[in-house]
PDB file of C-alpha atoms and ligand atoms in Angstrom:
ATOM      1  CA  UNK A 123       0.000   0.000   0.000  1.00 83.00           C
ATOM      2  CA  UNK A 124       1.409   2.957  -1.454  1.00 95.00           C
ATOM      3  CA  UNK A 125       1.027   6.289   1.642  1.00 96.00           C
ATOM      4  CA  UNK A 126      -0.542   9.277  -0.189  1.00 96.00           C
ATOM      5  CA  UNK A 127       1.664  12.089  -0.677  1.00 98.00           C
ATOM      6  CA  UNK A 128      -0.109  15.551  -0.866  1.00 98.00           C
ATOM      7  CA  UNK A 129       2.698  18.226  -1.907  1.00 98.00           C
ATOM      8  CA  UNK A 130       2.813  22.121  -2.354  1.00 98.00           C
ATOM      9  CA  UNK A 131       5.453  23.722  -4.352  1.00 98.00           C
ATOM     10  CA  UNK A 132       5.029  27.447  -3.460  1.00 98.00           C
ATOM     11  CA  UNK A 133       7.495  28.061  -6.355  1.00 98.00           C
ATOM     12  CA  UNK A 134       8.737  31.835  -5.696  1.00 98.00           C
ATOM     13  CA  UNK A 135       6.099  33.058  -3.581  1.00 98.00           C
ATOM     14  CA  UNK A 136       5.253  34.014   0.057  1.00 98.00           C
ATOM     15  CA  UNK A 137       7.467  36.117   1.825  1.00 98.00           C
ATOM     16  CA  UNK A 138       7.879  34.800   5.674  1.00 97.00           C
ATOM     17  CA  UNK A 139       5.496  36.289   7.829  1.00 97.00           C
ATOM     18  CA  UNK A 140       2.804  34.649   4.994  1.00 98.00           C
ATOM     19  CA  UNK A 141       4.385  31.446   4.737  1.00 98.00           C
ATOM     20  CA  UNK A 142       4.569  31.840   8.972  1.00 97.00           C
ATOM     21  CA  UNK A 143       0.667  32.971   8.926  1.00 97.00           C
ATOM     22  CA  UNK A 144      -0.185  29.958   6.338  1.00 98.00           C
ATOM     23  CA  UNK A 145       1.920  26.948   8.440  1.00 97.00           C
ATOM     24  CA  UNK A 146      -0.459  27.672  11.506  1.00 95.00           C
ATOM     25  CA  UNK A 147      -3.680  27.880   9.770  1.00 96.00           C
ATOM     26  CA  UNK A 148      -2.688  24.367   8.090  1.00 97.00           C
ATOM     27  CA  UNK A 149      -0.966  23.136  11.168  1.00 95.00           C
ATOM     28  CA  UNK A 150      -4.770  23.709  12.451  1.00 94.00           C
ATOM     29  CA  UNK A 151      -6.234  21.144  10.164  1.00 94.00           C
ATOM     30  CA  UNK A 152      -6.817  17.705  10.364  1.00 92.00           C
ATOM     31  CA  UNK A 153      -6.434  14.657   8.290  1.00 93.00           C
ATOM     32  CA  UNK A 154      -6.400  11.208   7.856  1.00 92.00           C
ATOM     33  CA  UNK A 155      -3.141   8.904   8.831  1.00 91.00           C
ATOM     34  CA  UNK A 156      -2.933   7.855   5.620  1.00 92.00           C
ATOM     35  CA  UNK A 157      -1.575  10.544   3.529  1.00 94.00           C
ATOM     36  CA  UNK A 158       1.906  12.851   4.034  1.00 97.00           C
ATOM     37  CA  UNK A 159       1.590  16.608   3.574  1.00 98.00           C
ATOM     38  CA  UNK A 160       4.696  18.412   2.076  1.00 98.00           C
ATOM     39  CA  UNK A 161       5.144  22.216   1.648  1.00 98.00           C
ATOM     40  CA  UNK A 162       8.051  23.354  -0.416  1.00 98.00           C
ATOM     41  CA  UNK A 163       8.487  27.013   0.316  1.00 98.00           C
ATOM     42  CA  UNK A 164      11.478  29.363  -1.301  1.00 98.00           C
ATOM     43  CA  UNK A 165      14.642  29.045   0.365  1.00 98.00           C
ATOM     44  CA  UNK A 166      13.821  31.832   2.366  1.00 97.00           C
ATOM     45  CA  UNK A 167      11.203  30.392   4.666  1.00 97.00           C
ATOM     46  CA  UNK A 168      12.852  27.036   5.319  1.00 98.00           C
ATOM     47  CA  UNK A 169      14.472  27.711   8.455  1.00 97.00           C
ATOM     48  CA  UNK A 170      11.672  29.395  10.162  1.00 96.00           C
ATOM     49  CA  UNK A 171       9.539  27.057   9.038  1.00 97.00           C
ATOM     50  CA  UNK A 172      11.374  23.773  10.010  1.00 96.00           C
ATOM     51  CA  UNK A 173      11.469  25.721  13.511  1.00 94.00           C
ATOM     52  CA  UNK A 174       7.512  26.188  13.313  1.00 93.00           C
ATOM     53  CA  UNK A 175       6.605  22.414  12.404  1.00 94.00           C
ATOM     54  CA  UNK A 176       9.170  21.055  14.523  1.00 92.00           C
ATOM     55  CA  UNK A 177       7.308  18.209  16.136  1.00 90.00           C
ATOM     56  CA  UNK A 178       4.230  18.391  13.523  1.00 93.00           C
ATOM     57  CA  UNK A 179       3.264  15.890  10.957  1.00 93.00           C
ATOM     58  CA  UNK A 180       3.732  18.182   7.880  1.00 97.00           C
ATOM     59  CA  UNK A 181       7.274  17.217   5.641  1.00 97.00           C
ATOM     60  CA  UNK A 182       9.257  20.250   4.544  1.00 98.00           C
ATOM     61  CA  UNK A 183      11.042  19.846   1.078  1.00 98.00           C
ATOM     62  CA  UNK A 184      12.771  22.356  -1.181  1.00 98.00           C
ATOM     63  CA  UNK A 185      12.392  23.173  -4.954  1.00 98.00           C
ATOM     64  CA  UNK A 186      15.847  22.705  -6.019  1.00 98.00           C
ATOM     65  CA  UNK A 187      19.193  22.060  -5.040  1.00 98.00           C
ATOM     66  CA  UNK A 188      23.036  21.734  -6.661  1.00 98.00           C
ATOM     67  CA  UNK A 189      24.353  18.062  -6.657  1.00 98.00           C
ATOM     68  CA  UNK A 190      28.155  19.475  -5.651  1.00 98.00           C
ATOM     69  CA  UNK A 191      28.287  18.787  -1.930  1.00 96.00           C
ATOM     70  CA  UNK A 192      30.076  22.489  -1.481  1.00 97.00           C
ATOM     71  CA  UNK A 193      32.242  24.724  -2.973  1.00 97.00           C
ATOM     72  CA  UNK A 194      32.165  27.756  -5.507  1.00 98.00           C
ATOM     73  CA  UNK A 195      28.699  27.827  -6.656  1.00 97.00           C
ATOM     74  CA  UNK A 196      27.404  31.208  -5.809  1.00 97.00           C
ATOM     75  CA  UNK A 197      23.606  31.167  -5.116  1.00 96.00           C
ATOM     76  CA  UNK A 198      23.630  27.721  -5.127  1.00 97.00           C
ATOM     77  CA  UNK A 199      22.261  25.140  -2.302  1.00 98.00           C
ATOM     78  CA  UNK A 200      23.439  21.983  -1.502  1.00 98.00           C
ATOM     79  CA  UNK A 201      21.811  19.007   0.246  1.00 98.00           C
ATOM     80  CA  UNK A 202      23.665  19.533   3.255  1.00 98.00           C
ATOM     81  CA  UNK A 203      22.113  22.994   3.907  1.00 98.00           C
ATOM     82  CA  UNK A 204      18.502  21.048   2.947  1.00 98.00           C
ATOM     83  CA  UNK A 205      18.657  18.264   5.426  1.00 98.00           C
ATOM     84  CA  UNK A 206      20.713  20.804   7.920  1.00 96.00           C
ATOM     85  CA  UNK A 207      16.416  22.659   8.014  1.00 95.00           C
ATOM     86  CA  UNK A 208      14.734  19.933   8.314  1.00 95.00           C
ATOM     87  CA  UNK A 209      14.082  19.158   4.705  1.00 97.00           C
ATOM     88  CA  UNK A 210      13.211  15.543   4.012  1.00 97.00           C
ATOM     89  CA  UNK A 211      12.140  16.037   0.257  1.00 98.00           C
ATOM     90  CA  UNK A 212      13.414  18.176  -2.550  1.00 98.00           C
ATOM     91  CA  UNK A 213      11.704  19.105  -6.431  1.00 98.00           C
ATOM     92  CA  UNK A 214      14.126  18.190  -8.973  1.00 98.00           C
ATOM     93  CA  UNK A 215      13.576  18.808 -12.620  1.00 97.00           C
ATOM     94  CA  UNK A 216      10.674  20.772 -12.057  1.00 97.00           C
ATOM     95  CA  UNK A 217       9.290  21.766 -15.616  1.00 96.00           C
ATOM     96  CA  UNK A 218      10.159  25.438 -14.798  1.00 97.00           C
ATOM     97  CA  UNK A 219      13.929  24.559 -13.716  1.00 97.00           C
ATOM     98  CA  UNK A 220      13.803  22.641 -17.427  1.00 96.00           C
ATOM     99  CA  UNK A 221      12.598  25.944 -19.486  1.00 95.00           C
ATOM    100  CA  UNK A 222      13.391  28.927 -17.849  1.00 96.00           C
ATOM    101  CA  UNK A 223      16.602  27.702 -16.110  1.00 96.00           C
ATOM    102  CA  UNK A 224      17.586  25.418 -19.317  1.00 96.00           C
ATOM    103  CA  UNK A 225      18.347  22.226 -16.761  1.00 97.00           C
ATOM    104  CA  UNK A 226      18.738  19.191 -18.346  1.00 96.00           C
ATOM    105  CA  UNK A 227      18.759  15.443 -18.085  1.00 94.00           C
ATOM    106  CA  UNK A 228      22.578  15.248 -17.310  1.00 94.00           C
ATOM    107  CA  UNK A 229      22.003  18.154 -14.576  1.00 96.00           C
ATOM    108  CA  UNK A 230      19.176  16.295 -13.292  1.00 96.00           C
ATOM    109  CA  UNK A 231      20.287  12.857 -12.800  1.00 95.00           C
ATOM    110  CA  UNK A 232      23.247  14.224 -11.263  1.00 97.00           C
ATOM    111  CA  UNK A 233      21.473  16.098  -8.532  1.00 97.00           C
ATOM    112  CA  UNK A 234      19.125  12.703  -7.952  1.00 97.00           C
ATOM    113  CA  UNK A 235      22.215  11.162  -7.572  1.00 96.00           C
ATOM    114  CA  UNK A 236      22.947  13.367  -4.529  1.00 97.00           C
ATOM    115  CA  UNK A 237      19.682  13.654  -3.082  1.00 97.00           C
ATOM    116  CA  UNK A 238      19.954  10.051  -2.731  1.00 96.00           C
ATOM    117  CA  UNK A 239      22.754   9.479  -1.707  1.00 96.00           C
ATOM    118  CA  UNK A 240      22.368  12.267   1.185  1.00 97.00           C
ATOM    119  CA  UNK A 241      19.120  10.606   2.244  1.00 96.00           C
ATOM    120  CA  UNK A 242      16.492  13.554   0.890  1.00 98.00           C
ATOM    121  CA  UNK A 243      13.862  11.830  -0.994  1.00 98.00           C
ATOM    122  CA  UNK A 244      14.047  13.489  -4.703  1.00 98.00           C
ATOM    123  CA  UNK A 245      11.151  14.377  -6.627  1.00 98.00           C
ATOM    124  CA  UNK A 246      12.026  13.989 -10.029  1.00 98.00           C
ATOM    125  CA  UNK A 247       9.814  15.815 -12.118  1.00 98.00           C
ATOM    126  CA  UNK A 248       8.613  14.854 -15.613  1.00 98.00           C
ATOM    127  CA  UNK A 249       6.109  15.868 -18.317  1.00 98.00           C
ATOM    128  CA  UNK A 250       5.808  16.560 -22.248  1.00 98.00           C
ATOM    129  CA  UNK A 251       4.956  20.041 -23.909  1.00 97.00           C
ATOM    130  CA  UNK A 252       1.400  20.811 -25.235  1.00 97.00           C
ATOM    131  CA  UNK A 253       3.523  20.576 -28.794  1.00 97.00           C
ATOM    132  CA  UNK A 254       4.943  17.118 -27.940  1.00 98.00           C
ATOM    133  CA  UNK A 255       1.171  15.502 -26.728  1.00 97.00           C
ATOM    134  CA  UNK A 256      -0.322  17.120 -29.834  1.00 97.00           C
ATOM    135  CA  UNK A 257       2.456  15.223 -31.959  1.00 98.00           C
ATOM    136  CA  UNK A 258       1.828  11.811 -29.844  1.00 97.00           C
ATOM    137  CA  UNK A 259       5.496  11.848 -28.534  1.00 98.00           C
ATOM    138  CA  UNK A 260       4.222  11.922 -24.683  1.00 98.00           C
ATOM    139  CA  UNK A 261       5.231   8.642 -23.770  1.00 98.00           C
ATOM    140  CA  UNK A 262       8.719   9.329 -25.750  1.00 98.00           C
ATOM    141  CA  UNK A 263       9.378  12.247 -23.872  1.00 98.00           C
ATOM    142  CA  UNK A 264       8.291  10.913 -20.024  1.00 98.00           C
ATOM    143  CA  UNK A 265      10.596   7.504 -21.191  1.00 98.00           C
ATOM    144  CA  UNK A 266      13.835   9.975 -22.239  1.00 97.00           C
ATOM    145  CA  UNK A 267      13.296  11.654 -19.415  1.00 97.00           C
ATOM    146  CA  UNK A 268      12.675   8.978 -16.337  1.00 98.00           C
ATOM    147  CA  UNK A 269      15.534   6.558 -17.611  1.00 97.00           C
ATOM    148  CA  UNK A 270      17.377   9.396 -18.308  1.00 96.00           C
ATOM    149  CA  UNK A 271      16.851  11.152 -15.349  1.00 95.00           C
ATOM    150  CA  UNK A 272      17.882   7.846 -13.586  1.00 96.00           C
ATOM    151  CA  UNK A 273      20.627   7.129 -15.133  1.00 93.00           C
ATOM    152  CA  UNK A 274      23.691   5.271 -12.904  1.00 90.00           C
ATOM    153  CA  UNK A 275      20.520   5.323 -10.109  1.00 92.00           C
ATOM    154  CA  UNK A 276      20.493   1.898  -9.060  1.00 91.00           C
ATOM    155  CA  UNK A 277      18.756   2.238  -5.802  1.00 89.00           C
ATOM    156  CA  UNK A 278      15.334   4.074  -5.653  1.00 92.00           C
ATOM    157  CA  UNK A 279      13.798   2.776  -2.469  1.00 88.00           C
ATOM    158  CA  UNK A 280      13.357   6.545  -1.795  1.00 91.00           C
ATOM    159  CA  UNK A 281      12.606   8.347  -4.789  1.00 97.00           C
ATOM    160  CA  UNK A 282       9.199   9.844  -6.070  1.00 98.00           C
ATOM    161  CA  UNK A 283       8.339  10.874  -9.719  1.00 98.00           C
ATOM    162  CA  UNK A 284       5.790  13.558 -10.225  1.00 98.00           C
ATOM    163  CA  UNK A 285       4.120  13.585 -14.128  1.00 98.00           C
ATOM    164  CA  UNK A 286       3.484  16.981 -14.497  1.00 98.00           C
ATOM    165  CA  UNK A 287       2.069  17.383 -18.185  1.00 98.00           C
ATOM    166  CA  UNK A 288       3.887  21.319 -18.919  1.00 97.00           C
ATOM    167  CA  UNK A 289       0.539  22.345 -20.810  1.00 97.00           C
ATOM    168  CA  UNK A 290      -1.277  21.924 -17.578  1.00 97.00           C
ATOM    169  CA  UNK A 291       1.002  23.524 -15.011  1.00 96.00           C
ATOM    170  CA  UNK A 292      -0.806  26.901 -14.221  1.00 93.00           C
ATOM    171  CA  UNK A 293      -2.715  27.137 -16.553  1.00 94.00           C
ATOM    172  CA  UNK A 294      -6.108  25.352 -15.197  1.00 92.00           C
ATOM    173  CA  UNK A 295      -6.048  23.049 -17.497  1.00 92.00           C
ATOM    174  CA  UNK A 296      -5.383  19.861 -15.986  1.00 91.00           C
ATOM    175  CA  UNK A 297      -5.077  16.597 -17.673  1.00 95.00           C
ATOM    176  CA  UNK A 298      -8.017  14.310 -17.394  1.00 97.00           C
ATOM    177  CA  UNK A 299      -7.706  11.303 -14.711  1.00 97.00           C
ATOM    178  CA  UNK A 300      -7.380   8.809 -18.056  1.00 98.00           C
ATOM    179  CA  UNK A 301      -4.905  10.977 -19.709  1.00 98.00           C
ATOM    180  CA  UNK A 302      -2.806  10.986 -16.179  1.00 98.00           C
ATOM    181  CA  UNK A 303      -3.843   7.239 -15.352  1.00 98.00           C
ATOM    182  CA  UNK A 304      -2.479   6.200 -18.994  1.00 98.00           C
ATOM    183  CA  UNK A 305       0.900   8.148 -18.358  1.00 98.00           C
ATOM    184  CA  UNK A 306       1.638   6.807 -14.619  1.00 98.00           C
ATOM    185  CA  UNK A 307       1.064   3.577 -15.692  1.00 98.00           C
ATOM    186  CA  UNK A 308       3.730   3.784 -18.315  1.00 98.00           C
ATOM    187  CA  UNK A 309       6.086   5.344 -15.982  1.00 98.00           C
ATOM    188  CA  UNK A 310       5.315   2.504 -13.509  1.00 98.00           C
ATOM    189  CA  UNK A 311       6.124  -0.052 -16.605  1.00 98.00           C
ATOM    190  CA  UNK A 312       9.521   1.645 -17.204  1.00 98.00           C
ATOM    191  CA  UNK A 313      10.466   1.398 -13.321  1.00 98.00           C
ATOM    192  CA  UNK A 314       9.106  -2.233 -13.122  1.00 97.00           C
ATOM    193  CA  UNK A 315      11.541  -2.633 -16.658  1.00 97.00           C
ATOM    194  CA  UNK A 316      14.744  -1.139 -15.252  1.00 96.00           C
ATOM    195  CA  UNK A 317      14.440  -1.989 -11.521  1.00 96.00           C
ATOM    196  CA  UNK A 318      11.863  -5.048 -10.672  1.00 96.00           C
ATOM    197  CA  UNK A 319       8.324  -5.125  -9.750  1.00 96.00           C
ATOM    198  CA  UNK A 320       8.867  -4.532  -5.953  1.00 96.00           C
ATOM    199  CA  UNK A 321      10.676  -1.223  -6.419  1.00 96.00           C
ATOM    200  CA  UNK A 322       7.702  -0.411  -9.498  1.00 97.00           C
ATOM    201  CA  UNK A 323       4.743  -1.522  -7.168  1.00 97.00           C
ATOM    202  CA  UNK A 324       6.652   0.290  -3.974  1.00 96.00           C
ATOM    203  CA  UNK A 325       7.133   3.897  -6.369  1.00 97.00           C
ATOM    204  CA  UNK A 326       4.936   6.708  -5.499  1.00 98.00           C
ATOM    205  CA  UNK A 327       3.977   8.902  -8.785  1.00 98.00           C
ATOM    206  CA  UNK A 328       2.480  12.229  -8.219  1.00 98.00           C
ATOM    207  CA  UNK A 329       0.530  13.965 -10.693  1.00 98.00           C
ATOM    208  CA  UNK A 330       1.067  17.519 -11.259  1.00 98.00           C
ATOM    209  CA  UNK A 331      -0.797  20.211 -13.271  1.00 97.00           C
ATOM    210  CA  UNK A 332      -3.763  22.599 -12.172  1.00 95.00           C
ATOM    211  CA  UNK A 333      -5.071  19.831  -9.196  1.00 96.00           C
ATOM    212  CA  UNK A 334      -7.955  22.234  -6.877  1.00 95.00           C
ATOM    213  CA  UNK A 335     -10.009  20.948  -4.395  1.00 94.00           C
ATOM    214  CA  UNK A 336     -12.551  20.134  -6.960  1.00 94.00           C
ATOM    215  CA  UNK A 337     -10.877  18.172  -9.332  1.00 95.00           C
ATOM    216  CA  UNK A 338      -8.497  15.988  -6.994  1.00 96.00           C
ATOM    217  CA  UNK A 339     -10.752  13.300  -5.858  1.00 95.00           C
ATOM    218  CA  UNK A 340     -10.814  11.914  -9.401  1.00 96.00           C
ATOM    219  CA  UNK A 341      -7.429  12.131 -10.036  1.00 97.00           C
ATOM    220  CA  UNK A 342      -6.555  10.632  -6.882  1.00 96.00           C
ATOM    221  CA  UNK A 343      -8.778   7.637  -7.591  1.00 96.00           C
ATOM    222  CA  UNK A 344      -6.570   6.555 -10.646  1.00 98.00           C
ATOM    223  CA  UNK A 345      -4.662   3.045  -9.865  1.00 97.00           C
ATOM    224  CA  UNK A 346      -1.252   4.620 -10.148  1.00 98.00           C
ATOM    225  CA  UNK A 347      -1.984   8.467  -8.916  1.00 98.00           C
ATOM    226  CA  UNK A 348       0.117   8.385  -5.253  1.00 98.00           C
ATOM    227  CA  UNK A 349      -0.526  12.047  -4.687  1.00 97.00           C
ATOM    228  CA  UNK A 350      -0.009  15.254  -6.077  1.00 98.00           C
ATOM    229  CA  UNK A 351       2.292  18.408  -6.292  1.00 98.00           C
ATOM    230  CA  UNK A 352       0.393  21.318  -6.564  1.00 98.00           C
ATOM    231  CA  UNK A 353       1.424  24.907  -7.204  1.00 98.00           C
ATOM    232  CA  UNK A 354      -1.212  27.434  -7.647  1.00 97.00           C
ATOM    233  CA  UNK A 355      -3.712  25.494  -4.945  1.00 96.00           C
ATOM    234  CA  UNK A 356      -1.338  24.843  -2.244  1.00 98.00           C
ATOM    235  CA  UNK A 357      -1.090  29.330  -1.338  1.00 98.00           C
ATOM    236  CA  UNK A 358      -4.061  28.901   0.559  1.00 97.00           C
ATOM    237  CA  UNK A 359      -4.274  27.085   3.457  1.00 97.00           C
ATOM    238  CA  UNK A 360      -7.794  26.660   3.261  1.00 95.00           C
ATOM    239  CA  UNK A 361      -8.047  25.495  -0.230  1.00 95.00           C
ATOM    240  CA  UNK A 362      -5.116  23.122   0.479  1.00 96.00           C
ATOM    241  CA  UNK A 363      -6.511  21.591   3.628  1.00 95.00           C
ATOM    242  CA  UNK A 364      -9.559  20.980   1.445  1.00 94.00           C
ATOM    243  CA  UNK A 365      -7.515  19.836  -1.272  1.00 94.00           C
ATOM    244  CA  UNK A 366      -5.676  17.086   1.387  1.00 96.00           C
ATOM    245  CA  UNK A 367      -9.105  15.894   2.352  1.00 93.00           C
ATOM    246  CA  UNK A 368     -10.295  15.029  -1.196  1.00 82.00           C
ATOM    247  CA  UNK A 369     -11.948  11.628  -0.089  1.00 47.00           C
ATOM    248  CA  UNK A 370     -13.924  12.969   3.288  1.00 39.00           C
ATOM    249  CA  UNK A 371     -15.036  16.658   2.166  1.00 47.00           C
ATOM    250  CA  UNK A 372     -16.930  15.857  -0.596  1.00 43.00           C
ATOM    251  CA  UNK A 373     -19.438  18.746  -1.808  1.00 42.00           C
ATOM    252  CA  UNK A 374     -18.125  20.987   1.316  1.00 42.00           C
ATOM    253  CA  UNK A 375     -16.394  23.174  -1.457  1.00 39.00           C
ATOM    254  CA  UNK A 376     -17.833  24.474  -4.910  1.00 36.00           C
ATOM    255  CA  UNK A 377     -15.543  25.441  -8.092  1.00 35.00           C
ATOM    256  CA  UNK A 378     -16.395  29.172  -7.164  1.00 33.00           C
ATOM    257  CA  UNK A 379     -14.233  29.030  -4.602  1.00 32.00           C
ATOM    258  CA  UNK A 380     -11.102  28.220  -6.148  1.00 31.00           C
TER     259      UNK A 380
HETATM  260  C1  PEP B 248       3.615  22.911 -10.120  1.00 95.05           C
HETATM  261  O1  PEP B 248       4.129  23.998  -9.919  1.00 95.05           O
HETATM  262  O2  PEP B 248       4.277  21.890  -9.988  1.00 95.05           O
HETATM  263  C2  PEP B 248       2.206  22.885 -10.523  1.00 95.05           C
HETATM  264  C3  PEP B 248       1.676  21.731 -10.820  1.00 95.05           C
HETATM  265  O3  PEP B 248       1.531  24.088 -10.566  1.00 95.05           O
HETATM  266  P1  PEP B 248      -0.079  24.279 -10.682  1.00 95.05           P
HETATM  267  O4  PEP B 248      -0.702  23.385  -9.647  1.00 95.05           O
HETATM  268  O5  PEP B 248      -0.276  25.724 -10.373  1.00 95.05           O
HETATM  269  O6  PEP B 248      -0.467  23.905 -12.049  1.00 95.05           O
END
């Protein structure tokens, strides 16, 4: 049985007297045993933040990090510096490190590499362009980018992969639960090919992309959907504590709230 894991990336928002205000508010909620909450704030925030939830069930992760353990990297952060806050996850590949920060598989697998080896679970981010689904390349582009993206990995007892289709990151279009289903199962197929079927059936895949309160419940009910990492959804605590509950608060929210 695969634990649910219910992630925020705040991506570069939230200065920290909001991320401060928004960790009690959550830290106010309630929810089943049977799911993990993450919040990945900036850099910024960690520290006060891994001081706030000190003792609380919510994970704190980061959205990136370099895979050198030190040295001169200026306005870099390494893993040591992570784990040193309290982080136990950290985004990798993140569509938005891919395009606007022109990382690549080689820079990717490399800084898996290190998360692993440091002991911070890695979420290694993956997804095709609205140019690559329309041209039927999708599973092309997730395969490159997994095996790639794994390359020299040859342990992955602690690793998540988040399918985050680009075209629906932030832009309220998510994909439908079939279109998601269809591509987590194919991920799943490639892990079960390169690993075995213990470390596939064990592997938690996320699915990324415009998730809201009103919308996660079906995704979530997909065979392979573990969780989620969601951006725009996760500023609010109360739309994110709604969002965590997807299988208990049914109609207590309407779309007009998101
Ligand atoms: C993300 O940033 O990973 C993301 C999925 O964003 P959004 O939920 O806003 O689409």
């Amino acid at each position: 049985m695969r634990k649910q894991l219910i992630a925020g990336n705040w991506k570069m928002n939230k200065v920290l007297s909001e991320a401060a205000t928004f960790m009690i508010a959550l830290q106010a909620k309630h929810w089943p045993e049977d799911r993990e909450v993450l919040i990945c704030p900036p850099f910024t925030s960690l520290h006060a933040l891994s001081k706030e939830l000190e003792g609380s069930k919510i994970f704190l992760g980061a959205q990136n990090m370099h895979f050198k353990e030190n040295g001169a990297f200026t306005g870099e952060v390494s893993a040591d510096m992570l784990l040193d806050l309290g982080c136990s996850y950290v985004i990798l590949g993140h569509s938005e490190r891919r395009q606007v920060f022109g990382e690549d598989d080689t820079l990717i697998h490399n800084k898996v590499k290190t998360a692993l080896k440091k002991g911070i679970t890695p979420i290694l981010c993956v997804g095709e362009t609205s140019e690559e689904r329309r041209a039927g390349d999708t599973k092309q582009i997730v395969k490159m980018q997994v095996l790639h993206g794994l390359e020299e990995v040859h342990d992955i007892e602690d690793l998540v992969i988040a399918y985050e289709p680009v075209w629906a990151i932030g832009t309220g279009e998510n994909a439908t639960p079939q279109q998601a289903e269809e591509v987590h199962a194919y991920i799943r197929s490639l892990i079960y090919g390169k690993y075995s079927k213990r470390v596939a059936d064990k592997l938690r895949i996320l699915y990324g992309g415009s998730v809201n309160p009103a919308n996660v419940k079906e995704l979530m009910a997909q065979e392979d959907i573990d969780g989620v990492l969601v951006g725009g959804s996760s500023l609010d605590a109360e739309k994110f504590s709604k969002l965590i509950m997807h299988d208990v608060s049914e109609n207590s929210f309407s779309t007009e709230n998101q």
